[in-house]
PDB file of C-alpha atoms in Angstrom:
ATOM      1  CA  UNK A 255     130.612  44.486 143.026  1.00  0.00           C
ATOM      2  CA  UNK A 256     130.186  47.361 140.592  1.00  0.00           C
ATOM      3  CA  UNK A 257     128.336  46.392 137.376  1.00  0.00           C
ATOM      4  CA  UNK A 258     130.760  48.329 135.170  1.00  0.00           C
ATOM      5  CA  UNK A 259     133.684  46.402 136.696  1.00  0.00           C
ATOM      6  CA  UNK A 260     131.901  43.098 136.073  1.00  0.00           C
ATOM      7  CA  UNK A 261     131.231  44.151 132.492  1.00  0.00           C
ATOM      8  CA  UNK A 262     134.897  45.077 131.997  1.00  0.00           C
ATOM      9  CA  UNK A 263     136.043  41.727 133.405  1.00  0.00           C
ATOM     10  CA  UNK A 264     133.597  39.886 131.127  1.00  0.00           C
ATOM     11  CA  UNK A 265     134.838  41.777 128.058  1.00  0.00           C
ATOM     12  CA  UNK A 266     138.457  41.085 129.016  1.00  0.00           C
ATOM     13  CA  UNK A 267     137.746  37.379 129.587  1.00  0.00           C
ATOM     14  CA  UNK A 268     135.958  37.170 126.227  1.00  0.00           C
ATOM     15  CA  UNK A 269     138.910  38.830 124.503  1.00  0.00           C
ATOM     16  CA  UNK A 270     141.378  36.427 126.096  1.00  0.00           C
ATOM     17  CA  UNK A 271     139.176  33.480 125.121  1.00  0.00           C
ATOM     18  CA  UNK A 272     138.992  34.685 121.510  1.00  0.00           C
ATOM     19  CA  UNK A 273     142.731  35.398 121.229  1.00  0.00           C
ATOM     20  CA  UNK A 274     144.035  32.282 123.013  1.00  0.00           C
ATOM     21  CA  UNK A 275     141.200  29.761 123.180  1.00  0.00           C
ATOM     22  CA  UNK A 276     141.139  27.778 126.383  1.00  0.00           C
ATOM     23  CA  UNK A 277     143.865  28.914 128.766  1.00  0.00           C
ATOM     24  CA  UNK A 278     146.275  25.972 128.928  1.00  0.00           C
ATOM     25  CA  UNK A 279     149.178  24.937 131.101  1.00  0.00           C
ATOM     26  CA  UNK A 280     151.496  25.844 128.197  1.00  0.00           C
ATOM     27  CA  UNK A 281     150.243  29.447 128.315  1.00  0.00           C
ATOM     28  CA  UNK A 282     150.710  29.513 132.095  1.00  0.00           C
ATOM     29  CA  UNK A 283     154.265  28.206 131.734  1.00  0.00           C
ATOM     30  CA  UNK A 284     155.047  30.807 129.063  1.00  0.00           C
ATOM     31  CA  UNK A 285     153.610  33.582 131.237  1.00  0.00           C
ATOM     32  CA  UNK A 286     155.678  32.443 134.233  1.00  0.00           C
ATOM     33  CA  UNK A 287     158.837  32.210 132.123  1.00  0.00           C
ATOM     34  CA  UNK A 288     158.363  35.692 130.657  1.00  0.00           C
ATOM     35  CA  UNK A 289     157.942  37.164 134.134  1.00  0.00           C
ATOM     36  CA  UNK A 290     160.984  35.290 135.465  1.00  0.00           C
ATOM     37  CA  UNK A 291     163.030  36.382 132.457  1.00  0.00           C
ATOM     38  CA  UNK A 292     162.042  40.019 132.885  1.00  0.00           C
ATOM     39  CA  UNK A 293     162.913  39.974 136.594  1.00  0.00           C
ATOM     40  CA  UNK A 294     166.194  38.134 135.993  1.00  0.00           C
ATOM     41  CA  UNK A 295     167.088  40.634 133.253  1.00  0.00           C
ATOM     42  CA  UNK A 296     166.362  43.546 135.575  1.00  0.00           C
ATOM     43  CA  UNK A 297     168.463  41.905 138.280  1.00  0.00           C
ATOM     44  CA  UNK A 298     171.381  41.276 135.936  1.00  0.00           C
ATOM     45  CA  UNK A 299     171.201  44.831 134.629  1.00  0.00           C
ATOM     46  CA  UNK A 300     171.150  46.212 138.170  1.00  0.00           C
ATOM     47  CA  UNK A 301     174.079  44.067 139.320  1.00  0.00           C
ATOM     48  CA  UNK A 302     176.137  45.019 136.257  1.00  0.00           C
ATOM     49  CA  UNK A 303     175.201  48.685 136.610  1.00  0.00           C
ATOM     50  CA  UNK A 304     173.473  48.696 133.227  1.00  0.00           C
ATOM     51  CA  UNK A 305     169.883  49.218 134.378  1.00  0.00           C
ATOM     52  CA  UNK A 306     168.141  51.690 132.052  1.00  0.00           C
ATOM     53  CA  UNK A 307     164.457  52.531 131.770  1.00  0.00           C
ATOM     54  CA  UNK A 308     164.550  52.498 127.953  1.00  0.00           C
ATOM     55  CA  UNK A 309     165.968  48.978 127.915  1.00  0.00           C
ATOM     56  CA  UNK A 310     163.300  47.924 130.437  1.00  0.00           C
ATOM     57  CA  UNK A 311     160.520  49.393 128.313  1.00  0.00           C
ATOM     58  CA  UNK A 312     161.853  47.571 125.251  1.00  0.00           C
ATOM     59  CA  UNK A 313     161.868  44.370 127.317  1.00  0.00           C
ATOM     60  CA  UNK A 314     158.238  44.874 128.312  1.00  0.00           C
ATOM     61  CA  UNK A 315     157.295  45.568 124.676  1.00  0.00           C
ATOM     62  CA  UNK A 316     159.013  42.331 123.613  1.00  0.00           C
ATOM     63  CA  UNK A 317     157.156  40.343 126.259  1.00  0.00           C
ATOM     64  CA  UNK A 318     153.831  41.807 125.118  1.00  0.00           C
ATOM     65  CA  UNK A 319     154.723  41.012 121.514  1.00  0.00           C
ATOM     66  CA  UNK A 320     155.412  37.378 122.440  1.00  0.00           C
ATOM     67  CA  UNK A 321     151.787  37.059 123.535  1.00  0.00           C
ATOM     68  CA  UNK A 322     150.637  38.873 120.404  1.00  0.00           C
ATOM     69  CA  UNK A 323     152.472  36.269 118.314  1.00  0.00           C
ATOM     70  CA  UNK A 324     150.838  33.469 120.318  1.00  0.00           C
ATOM     71  CA  UNK A 325     147.435  35.071 119.630  1.00  0.00           C
ATOM     72  CA  UNK A 326     148.245  35.259 115.905  1.00  0.00           C
ATOM     73  CA  UNK A 327     149.256  31.589 115.975  1.00  0.00           C
ATOM     74  CA  UNK A 328     145.940  30.705 117.639  1.00  0.00           C
ATOM     75  CA  UNK A 329     144.029  32.629 114.969  1.00  0.00           C
ATOM     76  CA  UNK A 330     146.002  30.789 112.266  1.00  0.00           C
ATOM     77  CA  UNK A 331     145.028  27.507 113.945  1.00  0.00           C
ATOM     78  CA  UNK A 332     141.382  28.594 113.880  1.00  0.00           C
ATOM     79  CA  UNK A 333     141.648  29.360 110.162  1.00  0.00           C
ATOM     80  CA  UNK A 334     143.192  25.967 109.481  1.00  0.00           C
ATOM     81  CA  UNK A 335     140.632  24.158 111.652  1.00  0.00           C
ATOM     82  CA  UNK A 336     137.696  25.965 110.000  1.00  0.00           C
ATOM     83  CA  UNK A 337     139.052  25.122 106.562  1.00  0.00           C
ATOM     84  CA  UNK A 338     139.467  21.452 107.502  1.00  0.00           C
ATOM     85  CA  UNK A 339     143.255  21.402 107.200  1.00  0.00           C
ATOM     86  CA  UNK A 340     143.960  20.939 110.893  1.00  0.00           C
ATOM     87  CA  UNK A 341     142.150  19.514 113.891  1.00  0.00           C
ATOM     88  CA  UNK A 342     144.179  20.764 116.871  1.00  0.00           C
ATOM     89  CA  UNK A 343     146.081  23.855 117.990  1.00  0.00           C
ATOM     90  CA  UNK A 344     149.352  22.789 116.404  1.00  0.00           C
ATOM     91  CA  UNK A 345     150.719  26.173 115.310  1.00  0.00           C
ATOM     92  CA  UNK A 346     149.982  27.817 118.655  1.00  0.00           C
ATOM     93  CA  UNK A 347     151.618  24.945 120.555  1.00  0.00           C
ATOM     94  CA  UNK A 348     154.770  25.200 118.439  1.00  0.00           C
ATOM     95  CA  UNK A 349     154.921  28.980 118.882  1.00  0.00           C
ATOM     96  CA  UNK A 350     154.504  28.688 122.659  1.00  0.00           C
ATOM     97  CA  UNK A 351     157.254  26.059 122.891  1.00  0.00           C
ATOM     98  CA  UNK A 352     159.543  28.189 120.694  1.00  0.00           C
ATOM     99  CA  UNK A 353     159.126  31.266 122.898  1.00  0.00           C
ATOM    100  CA  UNK A 354     159.321  29.199 126.109  1.00  0.00           C
ATOM    101  CA  UNK A 355     162.687  27.787 125.028  1.00  0.00           C
ATOM    102  CA  UNK A 356     163.861  31.325 124.159  1.00  0.00           C
ATOM    103  CA  UNK A 357     162.818  32.521 127.617  1.00  0.00           C
ATOM    104  CA  UNK A 358     164.644  29.620 129.282  1.00  0.00           C
ATOM    105  CA  UNK A 359     167.791  30.451 127.310  1.00  0.00           C
ATOM    106  CA  UNK A 360     167.504  34.111 128.309  1.00  0.00           C
ATOM    107  CA  UNK A 361     166.973  33.243 131.988  1.00  0.00           C
ATOM    108  CA  UNK A 362     170.045  31.003 131.850  1.00  0.00           C
ATOM    109  CA  UNK A 363     172.093  33.799 130.253  1.00  0.00           C
ATOM    110  CA  UNK A 364     170.873  36.216 132.928  1.00  0.00           C
ATOM    111  CA  UNK A 365     171.934  33.755 135.633  1.00  0.00           C
ATOM    112  CA  UNK A 366     175.401  33.717 134.068  1.00  0.00           C
ATOM    113  CA  UNK A 367     175.476  37.537 133.968  1.00  0.00           C
ATOM    114  CA  UNK A 368     174.605  37.613 137.667  1.00  0.00           C
ATOM    115  CA  UNK A 369     177.390  35.126 138.377  1.00  0.00           C
ATOM    116  CA  UNK A 370     175.246  32.134 139.291  1.00  0.00           C
ATOM    117  CA  UNK A 371     176.381  28.709 138.149  1.00  0.00           C
ATOM    118  CA  UNK A 372     173.794  26.977 135.969  1.00  0.00           C
ATOM    119  CA  UNK A 373     172.965  23.392 137.006  1.00  0.00           C
ATOM    120  CA  UNK A 374     173.885  20.713 134.503  1.00  0.00           C
ATOM    121  CA  UNK A 375     170.271  19.457 134.504  1.00  0.00           C
ATOM    122  CA  UNK A 376     169.063  22.812 133.161  1.00  0.00           C
ATOM    123  CA  UNK A 377     171.786  22.822 130.500  1.00  0.00           C
ATOM    124  CA  UNK A 378     170.731  19.289 129.487  1.00  0.00           C
ATOM    125  CA  UNK A 379     167.048  20.265 129.398  1.00  0.00           C
ATOM    126  CA  UNK A 380     167.887  23.216 127.124  1.00  0.00           C
ATOM    127  CA  UNK A 381     169.738  20.877 124.761  1.00  0.00           C
ATOM    128  CA  UNK A 382     166.702  18.555 124.639  1.00  0.00           C
ATOM    129  CA  UNK A 383     164.250  21.426 124.116  1.00  0.00           C
ATOM    130  CA  UNK A 384     166.359  22.919 121.342  1.00  0.00           C
ATOM    131  CA  UNK A 385     166.522  19.508 119.701  1.00  0.00           C
ATOM    132  CA  UNK A 386     170.273  19.412 119.149  1.00  0.00           C
ATOM    133  CA  UNK A 387     173.398  18.810 121.153  1.00  0.00           C
ATOM    134  CA  UNK A 388     175.643  21.877 121.003  1.00  0.00           C
ATOM    135  CA  UNK A 389     178.162  20.319 123.408  1.00  0.00           C
ATOM    136  CA  UNK A 390     179.615  18.150 120.622  1.00  0.00           C
TER     137      UNK A 390
END
């Protein structure tokens, strides 16, 4: 393997480690949800005849910004841990859950735009994740 490629991979891995700490299952879930949401949004746009490259580019920028916000939350956690005010990655966890719930809501909306019925179990899970019952 080329040494410059290995160096690039090492730099990238170090950057990810600095920005996100240990890669967790929560980060993997968020990554999967953002990809699913982007694909479901593209599909809904295509089916409805509203597929536009500008809208797609804005969607990609939003997905990138989600991970920028998670990185900022991790850095805030590091500040709080270093100053003795916190002992775990609380802010980052809350930010990941917030964006994961947003992605789930968006995927569900995209399913509705495509014409798919949404299973009651997913609707119930959304209610639990949001922390309130909107069906009342």
